[in-house]
PDB file of C-alpha atoms in Angstrom:
ATOM      1  CA  MET A1046       6.329  34.097 -13.346  1.00  0.00           C
ATOM      2  CA  LYS A1047       9.512  32.269 -12.201  1.00  0.00           C
ATOM      3  CA  ALA A1048      11.260  31.782  -9.214  1.00  0.00           C
ATOM      4  CA  ARG A1049      14.738  30.671  -8.231  1.00  0.00           C
ATOM      5  CA  ILE A1050      15.307  28.447  -5.293  1.00  0.00           C
ATOM      6  CA  HIS A1051      18.844  28.504  -3.471  1.00  0.00           C
ATOM      7  CA  VAL A1052      19.073  25.336  -1.605  1.00  0.00           C
ATOM      8  CA  MET A1053      22.344  24.988   0.606  1.00  0.00           C
ATOM      9  CA  LEU A1054      23.711  22.848   3.461  1.00  0.00           C
ATOM     10  CA  LYS A1055      23.151  24.562   6.694  1.00  0.00           C
ATOM     11  CA  ASN A1056      25.916  26.088   8.410  1.00  0.00           C
ATOM     12  CA  GLY A1057      27.508  23.376  10.703  1.00  0.00           C
ATOM     13  CA  VAL A1058      26.717  20.523   8.324  1.00  0.00           C
ATOM     14  CA  LEU A1059      29.774  19.209   6.999  1.00  0.00           C
ATOM     15  CA  ASP A1060      29.718  19.485   3.135  1.00  0.00           C
ATOM     16  CA  PRO A1061      32.272  16.610   1.650  1.00  0.00           C
ATOM     17  CA  GLN A1062      31.572  17.883  -1.965  1.00  0.00           C
ATOM     18  CA  GLY A1063      32.538  21.135  -1.270  1.00  0.00           C
ATOM     19  CA  GLU A1064      35.500  20.134   0.558  1.00  0.00           C
ATOM     20  CA  ALA A1065      36.614  18.213  -2.412  1.00  0.00           C
ATOM     21  CA  VAL A1066      36.400  21.048  -4.644  1.00  0.00           C
ATOM     22  CA  ARG A1067      38.315  23.112  -2.201  1.00  0.00           C
ATOM     23  CA  HIS A1068      40.957  20.768  -2.477  1.00  0.00           C
ATOM     24  CA  ALA A1069      40.855  20.737  -6.281  1.00  0.00           C
ATOM     25  CA  LEU A1070      41.046  24.479  -6.480  1.00  0.00           C
ATOM     26  CA  GLY A1071      44.341  24.242  -4.274  1.00  0.00           C
ATOM     27  CA  THR A1072      45.416  21.598  -6.334  1.00  0.00           C
ATOM     28  CA  LEU A1073      45.203  23.871  -9.381  1.00  0.00           C
ATOM     29  CA  GLY A1074      47.168  26.377  -7.886  1.00  0.00           C
ATOM     30  CA  PHE A1075      44.470  28.772  -6.696  1.00  0.00           C
ATOM     31  CA  SER A1076      45.558  29.952  -3.375  1.00  0.00           C
ATOM     32  CA  GLY A1077      43.397  31.567  -0.624  1.00  0.00           C
ATOM     33  CA  VAL A1078      40.277  29.566  -1.070  1.00  0.00           C
ATOM     34  CA  ASN A1079      39.346  29.227   2.676  1.00  0.00           C
ATOM     35  CA  GLY A1080      36.069  27.444   2.197  1.00  0.00           C
ATOM     36  CA  VAL A1081      33.750  26.060  -0.468  1.00  0.00           C
ATOM     37  CA  ARG A1082      30.125  25.225   0.160  1.00  0.00           C
ATOM     38  CA  GLN A1083      28.151  23.282  -2.715  1.00  0.00           C
ATOM     39  CA  GLY A1084      24.396  23.768  -3.069  1.00  0.00           C
ATOM     40  CA  LYS A1085      22.031  23.625  -5.900  1.00  0.00           C
ATOM     41  CA  VAL A1086      19.659  26.009  -7.835  1.00  0.00           C
ATOM     42  CA  ILE A1087      16.085  25.142  -8.764  1.00  0.00           C
ATOM     43  CA  GLU A1088      14.085  27.292 -11.196  1.00  0.00           C
ATOM     44  CA  LEU A1089      10.313  27.267 -11.038  1.00  0.00           C
ATOM     45  CA  ASP A1090       8.146  28.394 -14.028  1.00  0.00           C
ATOM     46  CA  LEU A1091       4.826  29.222 -12.096  1.00  0.00           C
ATOM     47  CA  ALA A1092       1.382  30.149 -13.104  1.00  0.00           C
ATOM     48  CA  GLU A1093       0.893  33.979 -12.645  1.00  0.00           C
ATOM     49  CA  GLY A1094      -0.422  34.731  -9.113  1.00  0.00           C
ATOM     50  CA  THR A1095       1.388  31.733  -7.400  1.00  0.00           C
ATOM     51  CA  THR A1096       1.864  33.008  -3.587  1.00  0.00           C
ATOM     52  CA  GLU A1097       5.180  33.171  -2.109  1.00  0.00           C
ATOM     53  CA  ASP A1098       3.295  30.830   0.815  1.00  0.00           C
ATOM     54  CA  THR A1099       2.874  28.255  -1.852  1.00  0.00           C
ATOM     55  CA  ILE A1100       6.508  28.206  -2.886  1.00  0.00           C
ATOM     56  CA  GLN A1101       7.465  28.078   0.469  1.00  0.00           C
ATOM     57  CA  ALA A1102       5.224  25.063   1.014  1.00  0.00           C
ATOM     58  CA  MET A1103       7.037  23.528  -2.150  1.00  0.00           C
ATOM     59  CA  CYS A1104      10.234  24.150  -0.533  1.00  0.00           C
ATOM     60  CA  GLU A1105       9.396  22.621   2.938  1.00  0.00           C
ATOM     61  CA  LYS A1106       7.736  19.651   1.389  1.00  0.00           C
ATOM     62  CA  LEU A1107       9.849  18.476  -1.091  1.00  0.00           C
ATOM     63  CA  LEU A1108      12.667  21.057  -2.513  1.00  0.00           C
ATOM     64  CA  ALA A1109      14.809  21.306   0.414  1.00  0.00           C
ATOM     65  CA  ASN A1110      15.384  18.787   3.351  1.00  0.00           C
ATOM     66  CA  THR A1111      15.269  21.162   6.256  1.00  0.00           C
ATOM     67  CA  VAL A1112      16.884  18.610   8.603  1.00  0.00           C
ATOM     68  CA  ILE A1113      20.103  19.510   6.668  1.00  0.00           C
ATOM     69  CA  GLU A1114      19.311  22.200   4.171  1.00  0.00           C
ATOM     70  CA  SER A1115      18.426  25.870   4.259  1.00  0.00           C
ATOM     71  CA  TYR A1116      16.641  27.278   1.093  1.00  0.00           C
ATOM     72  CA  ARG A1117      16.210  31.014  -0.275  1.00  0.00           C
ATOM     73  CA  ILE A1118      13.600  32.039  -2.466  1.00  0.00           C
ATOM     74  CA  GLU A1119      14.150  34.477  -5.150  1.00  0.00           C
ATOM     75  CA  MET A1120      11.452  35.911  -7.390  1.00  0.00           C
ATOM     76  CA  ILE A1121      12.856  36.567 -11.033  1.00  0.00           C
TER      77      ILE A1121
ATOM     78  CA  MET B1353       2.251 -12.989   9.055  1.00  0.00           C
ATOM     79  CA  LYS B1354       1.837 -10.610   6.033  1.00  0.00           C
ATOM     80  CA  ALA B1355       4.543  -8.631   4.818  1.00  0.00           C
ATOM     81  CA  ALA B1356       4.524  -6.253   1.923  1.00  0.00           C
ATOM     82  CA  VAL B1357       7.533  -4.948  -0.176  1.00  0.00           C
ATOM     83  CA  VAL B1358       7.560  -1.666  -1.816  1.00  0.00           C
ATOM     84  CA  VAL B1359       8.738  -1.380  -5.532  1.00  0.00           C
ATOM     85  CA  PHE B1360       9.460   1.877  -6.774  1.00  0.00           C
ATOM     86  CA  PRO B1361      10.955   2.579 -10.320  1.00  0.00           C
ATOM     87  CA  GLY B1362      14.738   2.126  -9.664  1.00  0.00           C
ATOM     88  CA  SER B1363      14.421  -0.336  -6.481  1.00  0.00           C
ATOM     89  CA  ASN B1364      16.898  -3.057  -7.024  1.00  0.00           C
ATOM     90  CA  CYS B1365      16.963  -5.076  -3.782  1.00  0.00           C
ATOM     91  CA  ASP B1366      13.088  -5.553  -3.777  1.00  0.00           C
ATOM     92  CA  ARG B1367      13.307  -9.135  -4.686  1.00  0.00           C
ATOM     93  CA  ASP B1368      16.066 -10.007  -2.340  1.00  0.00           C
ATOM     94  CA  MET B1369      13.906  -8.394   0.499  1.00  0.00           C
ATOM     95  CA  ALA B1370      11.028 -10.552  -0.473  1.00  0.00           C
ATOM     96  CA  VAL B1371      13.063 -13.730  -0.636  1.00  0.00           C
ATOM     97  CA  ALA B1372      14.499 -12.862   2.946  1.00  0.00           C
ATOM     98  CA  LEU B1373      11.046 -12.449   4.432  1.00  0.00           C
ATOM     99  CA  GLN B1374       9.797 -15.568   2.956  1.00  0.00           C
ATOM    100  CA  GLN B1375      12.704 -17.477   3.987  1.00  0.00           C
ATOM    101  CA  ALA B1376      11.791 -16.451   7.573  1.00  0.00           C
ATOM    102  CA  GLY B1377       8.120 -17.474   7.035  1.00  0.00           C
ATOM    103  CA  ALA B1378       6.317 -14.443   5.958  1.00  0.00           C
ATOM    104  CA  ASP B1379       3.577 -14.154   3.048  1.00  0.00           C
ATOM    105  CA  VAL B1380       5.031 -11.593   1.075  1.00  0.00           C
ATOM    106  CA  THR B1381       3.039  -9.072  -1.524  1.00  0.00           C
ATOM    107  CA  MET B1382       5.011  -6.672  -3.812  1.00  0.00           C
ATOM    108  CA  VAL B1383       3.546  -3.099  -3.693  1.00  0.00           C
ATOM    109  CA  TRP B1384       3.753  -0.841  -6.689  1.00  0.00           C
ATOM    110  CA  HIS B1385       4.648   2.752  -5.936  1.00  0.00           C
ATOM    111  CA  LYS B1386       1.493   4.095  -7.388  1.00  0.00           C
ATOM    112  CA  ASP B1387      -0.959   2.164  -5.166  1.00  0.00           C
ATOM    113  CA  HIS B1388      -2.781   4.091  -2.719  1.00  0.00           C
ATOM    114  CA  ASP B1389      -3.306   1.319  -0.188  1.00  0.00           C
ATOM    115  CA  LEU B1390      -1.371  -1.645   1.270  1.00  0.00           C
ATOM    116  CA  PRO B1391      -2.868  -5.040   1.184  1.00  0.00           C
ATOM    117  CA  ALA B1392      -5.350  -5.803   3.744  1.00  0.00           C
ATOM    118  CA  GLY B1393      -4.011  -7.225   7.025  1.00  0.00           C
ATOM    119  CA  VAL B1394      -0.296  -6.478   6.397  1.00  0.00           C
ATOM    120  CA  ASP B1395       1.717  -6.527   9.349  1.00  0.00           C
ATOM    121  CA  LEU B1396       5.151  -5.382   8.089  1.00  0.00           C
ATOM    122  CA  VAL B1397       6.144  -3.098   5.175  1.00  0.00           C
ATOM    123  CA  ALA B1398       9.571  -3.415   3.767  1.00  0.00           C
ATOM    124  CA  VAL B1399      11.152  -0.441   1.984  1.00  0.00           C
ATOM    125  CA  PRO B1400      14.018  -1.777  -0.086  1.00  0.00           C
ATOM    126  CA  GLY B1401      17.211  -0.555  -1.486  1.00  0.00           C
ATOM    127  CA  GLY B1402      17.881   0.620  -4.735  1.00  0.00           C
ATOM    128  CA  PHE B1403      17.847   3.928  -6.688  1.00  0.00           C
ATOM    129  CA  SER B1404      14.274   4.993  -6.382  1.00  0.00           C
ATOM    130  CA  PHE B1405      13.456   7.756  -9.063  1.00  0.00           C
ATOM    131  CA  GLY B1406      17.138   7.710  -9.856  1.00  0.00           C
ATOM    132  CA  ASP B1407      18.172   9.650  -6.740  1.00  0.00           C
ATOM    133  CA  TYR B1408      16.864  12.634  -8.305  1.00  0.00           C
ATOM    134  CA  LEU B1409      16.930  16.102  -6.141  1.00  0.00           C
ATOM    135  CA  ARG B1410      18.042  13.951  -2.974  1.00  0.00           C
ATOM    136  CA  CYS B1411      18.085  10.132  -2.411  1.00  0.00           C
ATOM    137  CA  GLY B1412      14.414   8.963  -1.344  1.00  0.00           C
ATOM    138  CA  ALA B1413      12.779  12.514  -1.674  1.00  0.00           C
ATOM    139  CA  ILE B1414      10.525  11.737  -4.709  1.00  0.00           C
ATOM    140  CA  ALA B1415       9.901   8.216  -3.280  1.00  0.00           C
ATOM    141  CA  ALA B1416       8.752   9.713   0.068  1.00  0.00           C
ATOM    142  CA  GLN B1417       5.821  11.845  -1.959  1.00  0.00           C
ATOM    143  CA  SER B1418       4.585   8.626  -3.609  1.00  0.00           C
ATOM    144  CA  PRO B1419       1.080   7.389  -3.047  1.00  0.00           C
ATOM    145  CA  VAL B1420       2.523   4.235  -1.477  1.00  0.00           C
ATOM    146  CA  CYS B1421       4.383   6.304   1.024  1.00  0.00           C
ATOM    147  CA  GLN B1422       1.390   7.992   2.390  1.00  0.00           C
ATOM    148  CA  ALA B1423       0.080   4.511   3.000  1.00  0.00           C
ATOM    149  CA  VAL B1424       3.204   3.494   4.749  1.00  0.00           C
ATOM    150  CA  VAL B1425       3.307   6.642   6.791  1.00  0.00           C
ATOM    151  CA  ALA B1426      -0.392   5.975   7.882  1.00  0.00           C
ATOM    152  CA  HIS B1427       0.556   2.253   8.561  1.00  0.00           C
ATOM    153  CA  ALA B1428       3.234   3.356  10.574  1.00  0.00           C
ATOM    154  CA  GLY B1429       0.757   5.805  12.347  1.00  0.00           C
ATOM    155  CA  ARG B1430      -1.333   3.099  13.305  1.00  0.00           C
ATOM    156  CA  GLY B1431       1.678   1.263  14.894  1.00  0.00           C
ATOM    157  CA  GLY B1432       2.481  -0.839  12.014  1.00  0.00           C
ATOM    158  CA  TYR B1433       5.770  -2.271  11.585  1.00  0.00           C
ATOM    159  CA  VAL B1434       8.252  -0.874   8.832  1.00  0.00           C
ATOM    160  CA  LEU B1435      11.720  -1.910   7.668  1.00  0.00           C
ATOM    161  CA  GLY B1436      13.792   0.368   5.444  1.00  0.00           C
ATOM    162  CA  VAL B1437      16.984  -0.697   4.182  1.00  0.00           C
ATOM    163  CA  CYS B1438      19.319   1.527   2.280  1.00  0.00           C
ATOM    164  CA  ASN B1439      17.573   3.583  -0.086  1.00  0.00           C
ATOM    165  CA  GLY B1440      14.611   2.426   2.038  1.00  0.00           C
ATOM    166  CA  PHE B1441      16.317   4.029   4.988  1.00  0.00           C
ATOM    167  CA  GLN B1442      16.676   7.301   3.201  1.00  0.00           C
ATOM    168  CA  VAL B1443      13.016   7.314   2.040  1.00  0.00           C
ATOM    169  CA  LEU B1444      12.103   6.748   5.873  1.00  0.00           C
ATOM    170  CA  THR B1445      13.879   9.673   7.067  1.00  0.00           C
ATOM    171  CA  GLU B1446      12.698  11.919   3.852  1.00  0.00           C
ATOM    172  CA  THR B1447       8.928  11.035   5.013  1.00  0.00           C
ATOM    173  CA  GLY B1448       9.892  11.820   8.768  1.00  0.00           C
ATOM    174  CA  LEU B1449       9.218   8.503  10.221  1.00  0.00           C
ATOM    175  CA  LEU B1450      12.840   8.561  11.512  1.00  0.00           C
ATOM    176  CA  PRO B1451      14.941  11.738  12.450  1.00  0.00           C
ATOM    177  CA  GLY B1452      17.858  12.692  10.563  1.00  0.00           C
ATOM    178  CA  ALA B1453      19.152  12.588   7.021  1.00  0.00           C
ATOM    179  CA  LEU B1454      21.774  10.571   4.901  1.00  0.00           C
ATOM    180  CA  MET B1455      24.139  12.620   3.500  1.00  0.00           C
ATOM    181  CA  ARG B1456      26.963  11.894   0.760  1.00  0.00           C
ATOM    182  CA  ASN B1457      29.694   9.546   2.306  1.00  0.00           C
ATOM    183  CA  SER B1458      32.627  11.559   3.609  1.00  0.00           C
ATOM    184  CA  GLY B1459      34.911   9.876   1.218  1.00  0.00           C
ATOM    185  CA  LEU B1460      32.832  10.687  -1.478  1.00  0.00           C
ATOM    186  CA  LYS B1461      32.822   7.324  -2.919  1.00  0.00           C
ATOM    187  CA  PHE B1462      30.323   4.546  -3.370  1.00  0.00           C
ATOM    188  CA  VAL B1463      31.310   1.876  -0.624  1.00  0.00           C
ATOM    189  CA  CYS B1464      30.428  -1.761  -1.552  1.00  0.00           C
ATOM    190  CA  LYS B1465      31.845  -4.223   0.884  1.00  0.00           C
ATOM    191  CA  SER B1466      30.933  -6.267   3.949  1.00  0.00           C
ATOM    192  CA  VAL B1467      31.079  -4.440   7.044  1.00  0.00           C
ATOM    193  CA  GLY B1468      31.164  -5.196  10.790  1.00  0.00           C
ATOM    194  CA  LEU B1469      28.229  -4.178  12.795  1.00  0.00           C
ATOM    195  CA  ASN B1470      27.491  -3.727  16.424  1.00  0.00           C
ATOM    196  CA  VAL B1471      24.105  -4.762  17.695  1.00  0.00           C
ATOM    197  CA  VAL B1472      23.360  -1.870  20.103  1.00  0.00           C
ATOM    198  CA  THR B1473      20.216  -2.933  21.432  1.00  0.00           C
ATOM    199  CA  SER B1474      18.209  -6.058  21.216  1.00  0.00           C
ATOM    200  CA  ASP B1475      15.006  -4.411  22.354  1.00  0.00           C
ATOM    201  CA  SER B1476      13.040  -4.430  19.379  1.00  0.00           C
ATOM    202  CA  ALA B1477      11.274  -6.881  17.173  1.00  0.00           C
ATOM    203  CA  PHE B1478      13.971  -6.393  14.520  1.00  0.00           C
ATOM    204  CA  THR B1479      17.015  -7.235  16.873  1.00  0.00           C
ATOM    205  CA  ALA B1480      15.555  -9.409  19.241  1.00  0.00           C
ATOM    206  CA  GLY B1481      17.392 -12.340  17.663  1.00  0.00           C
ATOM    207  CA  TYR B1482      20.668 -10.782  18.706  1.00  0.00           C
ATOM    208  CA  THR B1483      22.254 -10.011  21.884  1.00  0.00           C
ATOM    209  CA  SER B1484      23.518  -6.321  22.494  1.00  0.00           C
ATOM    210  CA  GLY B1485      27.257  -6.331  21.739  1.00  0.00           C
ATOM    211  CA  ASP B1486      26.859  -9.037  19.050  1.00  0.00           C
ATOM    212  CA  VAL B1487      29.227  -8.123  15.978  1.00  0.00           C
ATOM    213  CA  LEU B1488      27.602  -9.022  12.435  1.00  0.00           C
ATOM    214  CA  SER B1489      29.076  -9.254   9.048  1.00  0.00           C
ATOM    215  CA  VAL B1490      26.652  -7.549   6.678  1.00  0.00           C
ATOM    216  CA  PRO B1491      27.205  -5.741   3.208  1.00  0.00           C
ATOM    217  CA  ILE B1492      26.922  -2.149   2.534  1.00  0.00           C
ATOM    218  CA  ALA B1493      26.389  -0.675  -0.941  1.00  0.00           C
ATOM    219  CA  HIS B1494      25.784   3.049  -0.838  1.00  0.00           C
ATOM    220  CA  HIS B1495      26.965   6.654  -2.058  1.00  0.00           C
ATOM    221  CA  ASP B1496      24.879   8.467   0.486  1.00  0.00           C
ATOM    222  CA  GLY B1497      24.907   6.629   3.980  1.00  0.00           C
ATOM    223  CA  ASN B1498      26.637   9.294   6.087  1.00  0.00           C
ATOM    224  CA  TYR B1499      23.960   9.627   8.877  1.00  0.00           C
ATOM    225  CA  PHE B1500      23.414  13.102   9.996  1.00  0.00           C
ATOM    226  CA  ALA B1501      21.385  14.390  13.007  1.00  0.00           C
ATOM    227  CA  ASP B1502      21.894  17.394  15.316  1.00  0.00           C
ATOM    228  CA  GLU B1503      23.336  16.879  18.758  1.00  0.00           C
ATOM    229  CA  ASP B1504      20.019  17.025  20.524  1.00  0.00           C
ATOM    230  CA  THR B1505      18.342  14.336  18.177  1.00  0.00           C
ATOM    231  CA  ARG B1506      21.526  11.984  18.586  1.00  0.00           C
ATOM    232  CA  ALA B1507      21.420  12.520  22.570  1.00  0.00           C
ATOM    233  CA  ARG B1508      17.588  11.543  22.271  1.00  0.00           C
ATOM    234  CA  LEU B1509      18.409   8.446  20.178  1.00  0.00           C
ATOM    235  CA  ARG B1510      21.170   7.314  22.681  1.00  0.00           C
ATOM    236  CA  SER B1511      19.101   7.953  25.881  1.00  0.00           C
ATOM    237  CA  GLU B1512      16.099   6.273  24.379  1.00  0.00           C
ATOM    238  CA  ASP B1513      18.099   3.201  23.273  1.00  0.00           C
ATOM    239  CA  ARG B1514      17.067   3.466  19.593  1.00  0.00           C
ATOM    240  CA  ILE B1515      20.345   3.194  17.842  1.00  0.00           C
ATOM    241  CA  ALA B1516      20.004  -0.351  16.687  1.00  0.00           C
ATOM    242  CA  PHE B1517      23.353  -0.916  14.896  1.00  0.00           C
ATOM    243  CA  THR B1518      26.723   1.014  14.814  1.00  0.00           C
ATOM    244  CA  TYR B1519      29.789   0.258  12.499  1.00  0.00           C
ATOM    245  CA  THR B1520      33.072  -1.240  13.966  1.00  0.00           C
ATOM    246  CA  ALA B1521      34.878   0.823  11.345  1.00  0.00           C
ATOM    247  CA  ASN B1522      33.039   3.757  10.145  1.00  0.00           C
ATOM    248  CA  PRO B1523      32.718   3.323   6.223  1.00  0.00           C
ATOM    249  CA  ASN B1524      31.247   6.714   5.547  1.00  0.00           C
ATOM    250  CA  GLY B1525      31.349   9.438   8.024  1.00  0.00           C
ATOM    251  CA  ALA B1526      28.106   8.779   9.881  1.00  0.00           C
ATOM    252  CA  MET B1527      27.791  10.724  13.169  1.00  0.00           C
ATOM    253  CA  ASP B1528      28.223   8.353  16.106  1.00  0.00           C
ATOM    254  CA  ASP B1529      29.440   5.494  13.751  1.00  0.00           C
ATOM    255  CA  ILE B1530      25.238   5.114  13.313  1.00  0.00           C
ATOM    256  CA  ALA B1531      24.114   2.470  10.967  1.00  0.00           C
ATOM    257  CA  GLY B1532      20.641   1.970  11.825  1.00  0.00           C
ATOM    258  CA  ILE B1533      17.854   3.502  14.072  1.00  0.00           C
ATOM    259  CA  LEU B1534      14.464   2.957  15.605  1.00  0.00           C
ATOM    260  CA  SER B1535      11.376   5.130  15.753  1.00  0.00           C
ATOM    261  CA  GLU B1536      10.272   6.172  19.063  1.00  0.00           C
ATOM    262  CA  ASN B1537       7.672   3.124  19.424  1.00  0.00           C
ATOM    263  CA  ARG B1538      10.666   0.892  18.104  1.00  0.00           C
ATOM    264  CA  ARG B1539       8.494  -0.456  15.282  1.00  0.00           C
ATOM    265  CA  VAL B1540      10.254   1.379  12.432  1.00  0.00           C
ATOM    266  CA  LEU B1541      13.787   0.343  11.699  1.00  0.00           C
ATOM    267  CA  GLY B1542      16.044   2.035   9.160  1.00  0.00           C
ATOM    268  CA  MET B1543      19.537   0.859   8.474  1.00  0.00           C
ATOM    269  CA  MET B1544      22.218   1.304   5.743  1.00  0.00           C
ATOM    270  CA  PRO B1545      23.522  -2.263   5.659  1.00  0.00           C
ATOM    271  CA  HIS B1546      21.842  -4.861   3.660  1.00  0.00           C
ATOM    272  CA  PRO B1547      20.711  -7.986   6.122  1.00  0.00           C
ATOM    273  CA  GLU B1548      18.731  -9.268   2.989  1.00  0.00           C
ATOM    274  CA  ARG B1549      21.975  -9.985   1.576  1.00  0.00           C
ATOM    275  CA  ALA B1550      23.200 -11.901   4.293  1.00  0.00           C
ATOM    276  CA  ILE B1551      20.875 -14.713   4.542  1.00  0.00           C
ATOM    277  CA  ASP B1552      22.511 -17.632   2.812  1.00  0.00           C
ATOM    278  CA  ARG B1553      26.021 -19.160   3.157  1.00  0.00           C
ATOM    279  CA  LEU B1554      26.515 -18.507  -0.630  1.00  0.00           C
ATOM    280  CA  GLN B1555      26.461 -14.915   0.210  1.00  0.00           C
ATOM    281  CA  GLY B1556      29.341 -15.259   2.524  1.00  0.00           C
ATOM    282  CA  SER B1557      27.319 -14.296   5.594  1.00  0.00           C
ATOM    283  CA  THR B1558      23.938 -15.516   7.309  1.00  0.00           C
ATOM    284  CA  ASP B1559      24.128 -12.919   9.995  1.00  0.00           C
ATOM    285  CA  GLY B1560      21.254 -11.136   8.537  1.00  0.00           C
ATOM    286  CA  GLN B1561      18.634 -14.079   8.822  1.00  0.00           C
ATOM    287  CA  ALA B1562      17.790 -13.484  12.676  1.00  0.00           C
ATOM    288  CA  LEU B1563      16.581 -10.065  12.006  1.00  0.00           C
ATOM    289  CA  PHE B1564      13.967 -11.540   9.502  1.00  0.00           C
ATOM    290  CA  ARG B1565      13.194 -14.600  11.678  1.00  0.00           C
ATOM    291  CA  ALA B1566      12.730 -12.331  14.861  1.00  0.00           C
ATOM    292  CA  VAL B1567      10.632  -9.775  13.276  1.00  0.00           C
ATOM    293  CA  VAL B1568       8.244 -12.442  11.333  1.00  0.00           C
ATOM    294  CA  ASP B1569       8.313 -14.598  14.308  1.00  0.00           C
ATOM    295  CA  GLN B1570       7.018 -12.052  16.764  1.00  0.00           C
ATOM    296  CA  LEU B1571       4.417 -10.566  14.343  1.00  0.00           C
ATOM    297  CA  ALA B1572       3.094 -14.034  13.455  1.00  0.00           C
ATOM    298  CA  HIS B1573       2.469 -14.607  17.102  1.00  0.00           C
ATOM    299  CA  ALA B1574       1.050 -11.031  17.874  1.00  0.00           C
TER     300      ALA B1574
END
């Protein structure tokens, strides 16, 4: 079984990298990009039967820093 | 007075940290990240700068889960003293010993230069050698030094006089110009600037010396 973890900066936390990407898109002539938020995707290849609680503990303990980041678990 | 300097794969300021502590009179032991225990009788643990574990995942995130960091957290829990500089500060926030997080510099560039630091409080073993209002010249060298904490946390840091240092000119977007903070019991200090790189006239500044002298002296007489 696999899980995909989406880690994003929380709303309200400034994202300087996303802002740089937005600026670069504007420079390339793409208009109408009002905002860019950059995050990361982590794919976990897990032993069968791993519970969502365990995956959540992985996120809380290591994969996301919940001071600044939120995460979403997607089972795939 | 016994100090330990933690060494992770990718630490690169560990020896400078050891020299700074020795110069101030500490008996220094280097501790490898896989060690489960700190040397017996250690008063102060220093978590040095560098790029522990290649900054993979987040700066300091992997180091914070290492065996030695569990020992550092336990040491702090017993009222032990801990100093984290640069990557060491990032590690301390990742362990939860200090609040907030260090994010990518707002200018997106690695910044390596001497900066002015305001001493905000002299009420700690680390800052007792300064007078609040002093302005120090200390180098910074980081890509992720942009201090973030929510408004409640920052209000608490202010009201409890736990902001140790602020920048005179903000180099990285840090909230409230914060360069270094103290724990609730004032025995854990995390700071982005490198006081261990300001201990000899050859380095261009000796303003960091007083930090090491103050903490070593205080713990030697404890």
